[in-house]
mmCIF file of C-alpha atoms and ligand atoms in Angstrom:
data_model
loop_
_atom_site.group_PDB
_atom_site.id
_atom_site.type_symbol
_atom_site.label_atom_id
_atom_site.label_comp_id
_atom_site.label_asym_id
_atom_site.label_seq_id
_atom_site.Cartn_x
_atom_site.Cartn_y
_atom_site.Cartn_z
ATOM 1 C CA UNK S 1 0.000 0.000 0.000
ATOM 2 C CA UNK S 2 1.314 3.345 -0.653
ATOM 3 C CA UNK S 3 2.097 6.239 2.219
ATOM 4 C CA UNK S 4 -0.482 8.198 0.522
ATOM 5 C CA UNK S 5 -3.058 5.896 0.665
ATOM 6 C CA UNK S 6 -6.395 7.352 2.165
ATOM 7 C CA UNK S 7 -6.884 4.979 5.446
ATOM 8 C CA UNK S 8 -10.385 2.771 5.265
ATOM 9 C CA UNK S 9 -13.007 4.232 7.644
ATOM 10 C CA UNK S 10 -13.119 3.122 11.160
ATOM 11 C CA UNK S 11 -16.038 0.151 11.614
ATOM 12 C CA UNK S 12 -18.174 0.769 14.857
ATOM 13 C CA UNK S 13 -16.107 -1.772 16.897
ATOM 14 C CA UNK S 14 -13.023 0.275 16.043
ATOM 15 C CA UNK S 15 -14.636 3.557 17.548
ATOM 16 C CA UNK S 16 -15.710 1.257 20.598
ATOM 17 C CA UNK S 17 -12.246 -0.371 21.221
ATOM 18 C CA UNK S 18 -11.033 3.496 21.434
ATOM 19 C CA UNK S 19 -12.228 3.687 25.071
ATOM 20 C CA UNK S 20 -10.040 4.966 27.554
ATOM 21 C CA UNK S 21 -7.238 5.681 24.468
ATOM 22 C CA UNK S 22 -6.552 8.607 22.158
ATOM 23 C CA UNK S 23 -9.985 10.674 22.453
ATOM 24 C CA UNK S 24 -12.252 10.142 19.090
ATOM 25 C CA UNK S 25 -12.821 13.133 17.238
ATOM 26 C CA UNK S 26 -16.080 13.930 15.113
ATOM 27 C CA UNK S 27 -18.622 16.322 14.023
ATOM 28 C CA UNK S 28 -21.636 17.441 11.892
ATOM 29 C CA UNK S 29 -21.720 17.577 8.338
ATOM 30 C CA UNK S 30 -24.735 17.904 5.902
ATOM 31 C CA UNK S 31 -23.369 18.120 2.716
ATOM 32 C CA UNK S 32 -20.379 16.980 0.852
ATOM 33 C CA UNK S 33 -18.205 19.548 0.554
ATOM 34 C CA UNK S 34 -17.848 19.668 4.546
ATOM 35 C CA UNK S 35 -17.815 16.150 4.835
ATOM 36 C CA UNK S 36 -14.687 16.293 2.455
ATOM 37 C CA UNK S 37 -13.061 18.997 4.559
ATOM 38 C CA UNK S 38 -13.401 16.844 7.775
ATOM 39 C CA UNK S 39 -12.754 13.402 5.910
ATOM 40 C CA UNK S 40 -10.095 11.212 7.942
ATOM 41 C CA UNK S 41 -9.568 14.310 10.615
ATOM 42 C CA UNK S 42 -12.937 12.825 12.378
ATOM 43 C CA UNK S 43 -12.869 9.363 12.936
ATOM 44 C CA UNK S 44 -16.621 9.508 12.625
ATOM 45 C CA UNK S 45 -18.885 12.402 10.876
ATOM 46 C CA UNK S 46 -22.543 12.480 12.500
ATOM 47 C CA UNK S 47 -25.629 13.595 9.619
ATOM 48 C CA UNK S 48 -27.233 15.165 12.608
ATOM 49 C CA UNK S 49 -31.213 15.666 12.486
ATOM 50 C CA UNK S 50 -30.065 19.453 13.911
ATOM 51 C CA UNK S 51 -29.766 19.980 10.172
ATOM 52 C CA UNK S 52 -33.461 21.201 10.397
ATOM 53 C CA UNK S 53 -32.667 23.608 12.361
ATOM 54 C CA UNK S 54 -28.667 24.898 10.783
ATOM 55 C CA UNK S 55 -29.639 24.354 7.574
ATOM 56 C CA UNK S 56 -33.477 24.211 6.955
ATOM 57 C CA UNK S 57 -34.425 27.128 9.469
ATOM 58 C CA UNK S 58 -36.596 24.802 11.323
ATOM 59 C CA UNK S 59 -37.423 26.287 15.082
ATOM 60 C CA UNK S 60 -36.750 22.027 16.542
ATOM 61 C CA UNK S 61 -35.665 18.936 15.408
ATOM 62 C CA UNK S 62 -39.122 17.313 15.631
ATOM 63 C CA UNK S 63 -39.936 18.191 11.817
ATOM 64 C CA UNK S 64 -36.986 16.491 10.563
ATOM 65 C CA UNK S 65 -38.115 13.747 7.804
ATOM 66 C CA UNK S 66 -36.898 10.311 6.348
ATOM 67 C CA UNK S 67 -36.208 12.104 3.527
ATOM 68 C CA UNK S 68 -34.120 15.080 4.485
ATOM 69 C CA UNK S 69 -31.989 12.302 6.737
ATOM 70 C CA UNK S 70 -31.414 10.088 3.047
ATOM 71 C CA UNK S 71 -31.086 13.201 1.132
ATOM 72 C CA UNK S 72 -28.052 14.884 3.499
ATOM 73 C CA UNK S 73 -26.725 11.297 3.724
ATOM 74 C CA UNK S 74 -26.200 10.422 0.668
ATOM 75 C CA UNK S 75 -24.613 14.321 0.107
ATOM 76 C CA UNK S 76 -22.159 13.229 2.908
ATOM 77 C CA UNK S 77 -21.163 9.807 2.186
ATOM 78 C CA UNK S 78 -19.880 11.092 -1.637
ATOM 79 C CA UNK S 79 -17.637 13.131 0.495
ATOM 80 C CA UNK S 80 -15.998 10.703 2.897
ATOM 81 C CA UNK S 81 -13.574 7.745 2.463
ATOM 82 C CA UNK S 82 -11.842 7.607 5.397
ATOM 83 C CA UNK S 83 -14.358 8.659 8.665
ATOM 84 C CA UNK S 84 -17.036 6.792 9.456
ATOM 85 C CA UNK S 85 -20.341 7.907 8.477
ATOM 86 C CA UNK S 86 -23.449 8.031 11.252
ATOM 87 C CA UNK S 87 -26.552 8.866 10.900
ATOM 88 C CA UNK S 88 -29.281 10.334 13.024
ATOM 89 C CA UNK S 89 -32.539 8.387 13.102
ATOM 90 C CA UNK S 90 -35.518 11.408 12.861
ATOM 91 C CA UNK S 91 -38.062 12.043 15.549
ATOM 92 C CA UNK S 92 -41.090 9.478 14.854
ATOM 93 C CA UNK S 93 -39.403 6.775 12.596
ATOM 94 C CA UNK S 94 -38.161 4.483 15.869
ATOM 95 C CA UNK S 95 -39.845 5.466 19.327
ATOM 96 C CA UNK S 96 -42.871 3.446 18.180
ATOM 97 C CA UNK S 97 -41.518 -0.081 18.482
ATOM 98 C CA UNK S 98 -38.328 -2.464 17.640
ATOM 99 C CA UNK S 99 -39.779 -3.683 14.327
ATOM 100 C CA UNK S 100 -40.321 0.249 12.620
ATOM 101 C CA UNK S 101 -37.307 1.474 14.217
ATOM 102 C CA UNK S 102 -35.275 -1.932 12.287
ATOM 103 C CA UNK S 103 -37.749 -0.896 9.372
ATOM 104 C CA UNK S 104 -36.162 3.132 9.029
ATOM 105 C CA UNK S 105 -32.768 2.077 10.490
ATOM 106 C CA UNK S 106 -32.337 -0.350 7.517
ATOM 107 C CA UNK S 107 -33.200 2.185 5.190
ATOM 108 C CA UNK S 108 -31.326 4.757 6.208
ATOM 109 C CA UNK S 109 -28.159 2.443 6.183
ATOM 110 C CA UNK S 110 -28.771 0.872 3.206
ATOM 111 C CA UNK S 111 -29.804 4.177 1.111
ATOM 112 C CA UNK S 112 -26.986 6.507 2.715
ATOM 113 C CA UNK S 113 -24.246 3.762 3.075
ATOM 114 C CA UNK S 114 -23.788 4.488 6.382
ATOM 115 C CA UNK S 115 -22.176 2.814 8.877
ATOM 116 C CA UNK S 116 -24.639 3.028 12.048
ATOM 117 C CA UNK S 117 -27.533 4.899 13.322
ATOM 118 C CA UNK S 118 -27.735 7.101 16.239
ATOM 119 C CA UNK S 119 -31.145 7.377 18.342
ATOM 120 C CA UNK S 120 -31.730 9.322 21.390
ATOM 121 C CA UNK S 121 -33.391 7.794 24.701
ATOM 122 C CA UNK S 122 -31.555 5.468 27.083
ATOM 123 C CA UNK S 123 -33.721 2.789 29.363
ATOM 124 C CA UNK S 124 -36.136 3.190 27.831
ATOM 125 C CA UNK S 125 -34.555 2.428 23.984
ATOM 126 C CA UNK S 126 -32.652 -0.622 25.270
ATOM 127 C CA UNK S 127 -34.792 -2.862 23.992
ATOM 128 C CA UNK S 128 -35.405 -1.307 20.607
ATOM 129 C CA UNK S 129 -31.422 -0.961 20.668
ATOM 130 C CA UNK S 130 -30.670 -4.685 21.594
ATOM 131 C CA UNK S 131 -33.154 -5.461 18.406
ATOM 132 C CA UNK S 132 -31.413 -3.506 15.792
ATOM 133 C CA UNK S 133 -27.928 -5.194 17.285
ATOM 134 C CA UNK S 134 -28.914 -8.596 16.922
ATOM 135 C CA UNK S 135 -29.926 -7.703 13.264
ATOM 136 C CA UNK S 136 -26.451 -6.502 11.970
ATOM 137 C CA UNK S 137 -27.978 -2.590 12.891
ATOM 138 C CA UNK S 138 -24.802 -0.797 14.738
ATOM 139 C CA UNK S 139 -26.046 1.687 17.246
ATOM 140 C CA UNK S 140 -24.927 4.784 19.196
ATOM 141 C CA UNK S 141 -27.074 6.187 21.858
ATOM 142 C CA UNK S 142 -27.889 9.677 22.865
ATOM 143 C CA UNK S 143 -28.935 10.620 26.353
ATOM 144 C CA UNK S 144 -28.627 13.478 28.525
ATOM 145 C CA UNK S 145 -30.138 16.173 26.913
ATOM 146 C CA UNK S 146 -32.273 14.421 23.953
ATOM 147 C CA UNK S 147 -33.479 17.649 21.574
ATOM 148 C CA UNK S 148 -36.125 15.289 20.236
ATOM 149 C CA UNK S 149 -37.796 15.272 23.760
ATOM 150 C CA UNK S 150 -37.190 19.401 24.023
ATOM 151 C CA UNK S 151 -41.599 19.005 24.682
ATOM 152 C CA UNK S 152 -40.897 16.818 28.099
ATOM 153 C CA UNK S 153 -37.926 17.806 29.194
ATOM 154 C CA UNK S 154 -39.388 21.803 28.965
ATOM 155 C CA UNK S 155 -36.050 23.550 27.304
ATOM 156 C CA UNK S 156 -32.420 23.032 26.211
ATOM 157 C CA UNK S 157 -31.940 22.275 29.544
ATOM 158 C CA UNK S 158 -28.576 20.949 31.471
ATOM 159 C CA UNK S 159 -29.660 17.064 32.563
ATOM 160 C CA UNK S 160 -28.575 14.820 35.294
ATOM 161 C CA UNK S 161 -28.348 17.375 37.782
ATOM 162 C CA UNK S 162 -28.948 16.299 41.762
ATOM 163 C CA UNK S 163 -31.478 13.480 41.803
ATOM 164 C CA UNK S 164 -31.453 13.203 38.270
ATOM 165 C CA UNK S 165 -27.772 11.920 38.130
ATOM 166 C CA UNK S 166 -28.881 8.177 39.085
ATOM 167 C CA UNK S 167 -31.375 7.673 35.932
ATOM 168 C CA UNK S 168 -28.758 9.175 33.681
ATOM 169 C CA UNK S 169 -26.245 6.808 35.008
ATOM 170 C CA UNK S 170 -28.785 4.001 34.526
ATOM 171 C CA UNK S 171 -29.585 5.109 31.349
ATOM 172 C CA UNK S 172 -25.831 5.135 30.236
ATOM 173 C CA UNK S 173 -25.587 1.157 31.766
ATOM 174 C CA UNK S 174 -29.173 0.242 29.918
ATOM 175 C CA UNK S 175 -27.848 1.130 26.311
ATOM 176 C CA UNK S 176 -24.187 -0.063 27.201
ATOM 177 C CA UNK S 177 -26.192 -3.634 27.935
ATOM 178 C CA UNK S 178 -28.310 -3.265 24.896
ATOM 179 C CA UNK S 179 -25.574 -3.376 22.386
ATOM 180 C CA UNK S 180 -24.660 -0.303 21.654
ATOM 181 C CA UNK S 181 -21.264 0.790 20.527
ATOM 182 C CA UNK S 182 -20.886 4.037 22.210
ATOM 183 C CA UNK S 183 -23.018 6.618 23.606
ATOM 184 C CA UNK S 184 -23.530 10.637 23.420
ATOM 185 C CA UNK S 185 -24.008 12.401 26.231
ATOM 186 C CA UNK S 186 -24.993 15.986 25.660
ATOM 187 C CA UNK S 187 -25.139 18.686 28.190
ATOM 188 C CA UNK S 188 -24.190 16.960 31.219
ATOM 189 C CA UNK S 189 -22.288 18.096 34.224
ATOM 190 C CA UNK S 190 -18.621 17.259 34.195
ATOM 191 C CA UNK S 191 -18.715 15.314 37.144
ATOM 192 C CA UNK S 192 -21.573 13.091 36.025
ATOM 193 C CA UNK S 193 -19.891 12.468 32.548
ATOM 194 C CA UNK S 194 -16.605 11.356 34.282
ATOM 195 C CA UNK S 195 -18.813 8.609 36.361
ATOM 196 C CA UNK S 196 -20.899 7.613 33.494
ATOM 197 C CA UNK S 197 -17.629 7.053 31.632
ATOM 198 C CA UNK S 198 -15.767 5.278 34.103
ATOM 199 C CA UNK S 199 -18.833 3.207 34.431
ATOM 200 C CA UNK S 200 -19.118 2.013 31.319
ATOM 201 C CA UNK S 201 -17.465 -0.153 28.797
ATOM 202 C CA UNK S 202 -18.168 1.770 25.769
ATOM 203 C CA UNK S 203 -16.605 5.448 24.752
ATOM 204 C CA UNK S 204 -18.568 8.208 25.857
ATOM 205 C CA UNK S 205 -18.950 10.875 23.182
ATOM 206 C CA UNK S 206 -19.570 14.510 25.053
ATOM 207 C CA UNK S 207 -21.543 17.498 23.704
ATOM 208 C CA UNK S 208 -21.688 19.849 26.710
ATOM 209 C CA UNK S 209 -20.621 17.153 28.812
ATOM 210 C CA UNK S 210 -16.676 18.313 29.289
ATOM 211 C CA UNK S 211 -13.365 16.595 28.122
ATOM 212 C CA UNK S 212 -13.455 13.854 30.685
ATOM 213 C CA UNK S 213 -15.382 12.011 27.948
ATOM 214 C CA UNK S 214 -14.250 9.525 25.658
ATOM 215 C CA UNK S 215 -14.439 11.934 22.428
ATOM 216 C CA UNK S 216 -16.444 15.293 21.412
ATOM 217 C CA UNK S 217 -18.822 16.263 18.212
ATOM 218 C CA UNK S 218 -20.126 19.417 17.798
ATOM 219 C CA UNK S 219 -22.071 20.802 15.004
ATOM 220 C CA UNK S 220 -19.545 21.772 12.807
ATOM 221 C CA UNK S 221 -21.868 24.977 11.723
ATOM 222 C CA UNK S 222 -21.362 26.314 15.801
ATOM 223 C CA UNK S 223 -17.711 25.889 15.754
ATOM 224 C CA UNK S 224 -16.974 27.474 12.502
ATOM 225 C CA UNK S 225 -19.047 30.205 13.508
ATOM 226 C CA UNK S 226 -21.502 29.841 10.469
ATOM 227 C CA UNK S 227 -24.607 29.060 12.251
ATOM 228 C CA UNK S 228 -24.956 31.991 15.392
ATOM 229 C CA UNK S 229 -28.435 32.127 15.534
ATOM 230 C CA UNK S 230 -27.510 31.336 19.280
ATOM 231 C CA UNK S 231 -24.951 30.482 20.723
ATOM 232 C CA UNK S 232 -24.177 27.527 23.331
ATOM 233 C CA UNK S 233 -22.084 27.847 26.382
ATOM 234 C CA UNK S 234 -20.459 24.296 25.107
ATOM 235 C CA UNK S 235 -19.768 25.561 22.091
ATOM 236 C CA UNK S 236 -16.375 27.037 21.432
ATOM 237 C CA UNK S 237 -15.913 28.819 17.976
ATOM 238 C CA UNK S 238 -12.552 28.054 16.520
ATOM 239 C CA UNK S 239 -13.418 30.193 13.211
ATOM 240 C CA UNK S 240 -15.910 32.847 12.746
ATOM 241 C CA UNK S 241 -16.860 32.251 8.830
ATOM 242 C CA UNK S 242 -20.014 33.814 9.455
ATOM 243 C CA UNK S 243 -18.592 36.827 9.669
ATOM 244 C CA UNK S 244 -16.225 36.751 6.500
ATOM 245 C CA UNK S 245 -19.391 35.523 4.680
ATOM 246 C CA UNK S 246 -21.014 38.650 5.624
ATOM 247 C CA UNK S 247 -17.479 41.263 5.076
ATOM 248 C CA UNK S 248 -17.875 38.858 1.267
ATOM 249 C CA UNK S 249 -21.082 39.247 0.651
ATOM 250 C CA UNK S 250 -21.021 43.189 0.931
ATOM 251 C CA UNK S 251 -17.173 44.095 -0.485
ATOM 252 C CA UNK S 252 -19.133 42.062 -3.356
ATOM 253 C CA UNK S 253 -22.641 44.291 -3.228
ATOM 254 C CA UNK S 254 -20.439 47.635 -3.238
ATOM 255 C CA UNK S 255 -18.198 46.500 -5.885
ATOM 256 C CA UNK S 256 -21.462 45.543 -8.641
ATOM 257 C CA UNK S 257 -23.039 49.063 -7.593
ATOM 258 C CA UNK S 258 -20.113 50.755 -8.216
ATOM 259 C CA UNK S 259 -19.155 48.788 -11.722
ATOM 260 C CA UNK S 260 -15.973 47.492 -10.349
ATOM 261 C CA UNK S 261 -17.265 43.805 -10.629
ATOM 262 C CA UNK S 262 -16.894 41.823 -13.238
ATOM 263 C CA UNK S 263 -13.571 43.476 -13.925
ATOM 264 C CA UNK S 264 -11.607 42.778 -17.421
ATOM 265 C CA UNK S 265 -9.933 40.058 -16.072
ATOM 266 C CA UNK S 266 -13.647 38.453 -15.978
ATOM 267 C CA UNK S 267 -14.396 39.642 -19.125
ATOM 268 C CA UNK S 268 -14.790 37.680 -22.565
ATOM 269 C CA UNK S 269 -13.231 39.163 -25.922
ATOM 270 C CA UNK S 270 -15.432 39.357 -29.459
ATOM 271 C CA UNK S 271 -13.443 37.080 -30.976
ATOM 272 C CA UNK S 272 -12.080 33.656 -29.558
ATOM 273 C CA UNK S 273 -8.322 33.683 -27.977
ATOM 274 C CA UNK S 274 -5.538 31.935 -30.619
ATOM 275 C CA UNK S 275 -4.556 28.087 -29.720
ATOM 276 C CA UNK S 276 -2.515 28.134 -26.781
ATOM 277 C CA UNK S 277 -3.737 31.584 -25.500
ATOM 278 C CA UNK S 278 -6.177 31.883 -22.537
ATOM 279 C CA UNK S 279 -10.119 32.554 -23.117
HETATM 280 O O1 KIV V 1 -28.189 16.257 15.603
HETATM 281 C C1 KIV V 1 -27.064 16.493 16.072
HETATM 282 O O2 KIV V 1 -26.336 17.317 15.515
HETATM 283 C C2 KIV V 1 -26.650 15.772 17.273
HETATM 284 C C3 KIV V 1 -25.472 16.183 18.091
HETATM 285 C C4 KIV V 1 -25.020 15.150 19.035
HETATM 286 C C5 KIV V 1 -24.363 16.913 17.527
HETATM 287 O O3 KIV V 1 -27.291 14.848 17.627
#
């Protein structure tokens, strides 16, 4: 094999045997340029259902289809050989029962190529999550804060706080025992994510839920600085493209009102340029 070989994307029990070793990296991505920009930095690239909200303008995740998942799949699996691709399982195609949540995870796989779903819930998932294991369906949990839930939980919410730490810990063991291959927890306190890791046997993946975790993701929209409709105390912004979109997107505005765009250098001559010369 030759040293400039792209390496073959991480499998699900390669992200799981990562526990407790060099923390695993990932993020967001929707479509395929991004998913090429991250490809073999992030050992595994989430299709997130918070696209509805960074890139549809939806107010929650809860309107999030089948479709839009397949659609922004497919976009980011063209762009990836060497990160694993996961994908989010949308609010209504799993809570239901085992047999529609094999059903949607199936498709999703199959018509995205990707390499596992993710679906949020803990306890009370496990035994929807032990059914898609058994049937060749790799799965990583989400618990803590679950944005598909934003109705019952009553707001974006930090979880697991006081009483609350003991069914979050529970939670973490149920899906651990179910089958899954690692879990997210998402805003969590730090002391809480350090006990659910050290309880558990698969890598913990924090959002919100500090660097004693087993790896991070963040939407990759927040930390670029390209989605600032708000902003999250967990998120830090290591570019702020949002802002050179905007200084672009005007230098470009005053240049067409005053004429000075397209200059001659954009400009095509009467007659076509001689062999050899440039158009
Ligand atoms: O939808 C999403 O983006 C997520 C996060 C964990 C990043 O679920």
């Amino acid at each position: 094999m030759s040293a400039t070989a792209p390496k073959s994307a991480p499998m699900p029990e390669d992200i799981r045997a990562r526990k407790g070793r060099l923390p695993l990296v990932s993020l967001t991505a929707y479509t395929t340029p991004m998913a090429d920009l991250m490809d073999g930095i992030c050992d595994f690239v989430l299709v997130g259902d918070s696209v509805g909200m960074v890139l549809h303008g939806l107010s929650s995740t809860l309107d999030v289809t089948m479709e839009m998942m397949i659609l922004h799949g497919q976009a980011v699996r063209r762009g990836l050989k060497s990160s694993m691709l996961v994908i989010d399982m949308p609010f209504g195609s799993y809570e239901e029962g085992p047999q529609r949540a094999f059903r949607n995870a199936a498709r999703l796989m199959t018509a995205t190529g990707a390499g596992a779903v993710k679906l949020e819930g803990g306890t009370v998932m496990a035994e929807t999550i032990h059914f898609l294991t058994q049937r060749g369906i790799p799965v990583m949990a989400h618990i803590g804060l679950t944005p598909q839930s934003i109705h019952t939980l009553g707001g974006y919410k930090v979880q697991g706080r006081g009483a609350a730490a003991d069914q979050l810990l529970a939670d973490a063991r149920a899906v651990t025992e179910a089958g899954a291959f690692a879990v997210v927890l998402e805003k969590v306190p730090e002391t809480l994510a350090n006990q659910i890791t050290q309880a558990v046997e698969i890598p913990t993946i924090g959002i919100g839920a500090s660097a004693q975790c087993d790896g991070q993701i963040l939407v990759v929209d927040d930390m670029l600085g390209l989605f600032t409709a708000f902003k999250a105390k967990f998120v830090k912004r290591f570019a702020h493209l949002g802002d050179d979109a905007r200084a672009a997107i005007e230098a470009y505005a005053a240049e067409v009102q005053d004429r000075r765009f397209p200059g001659p250098e954009h400009v095509f001559a009467d007659t076509a340029p001689a062999k050899g010369q440039k158009a």
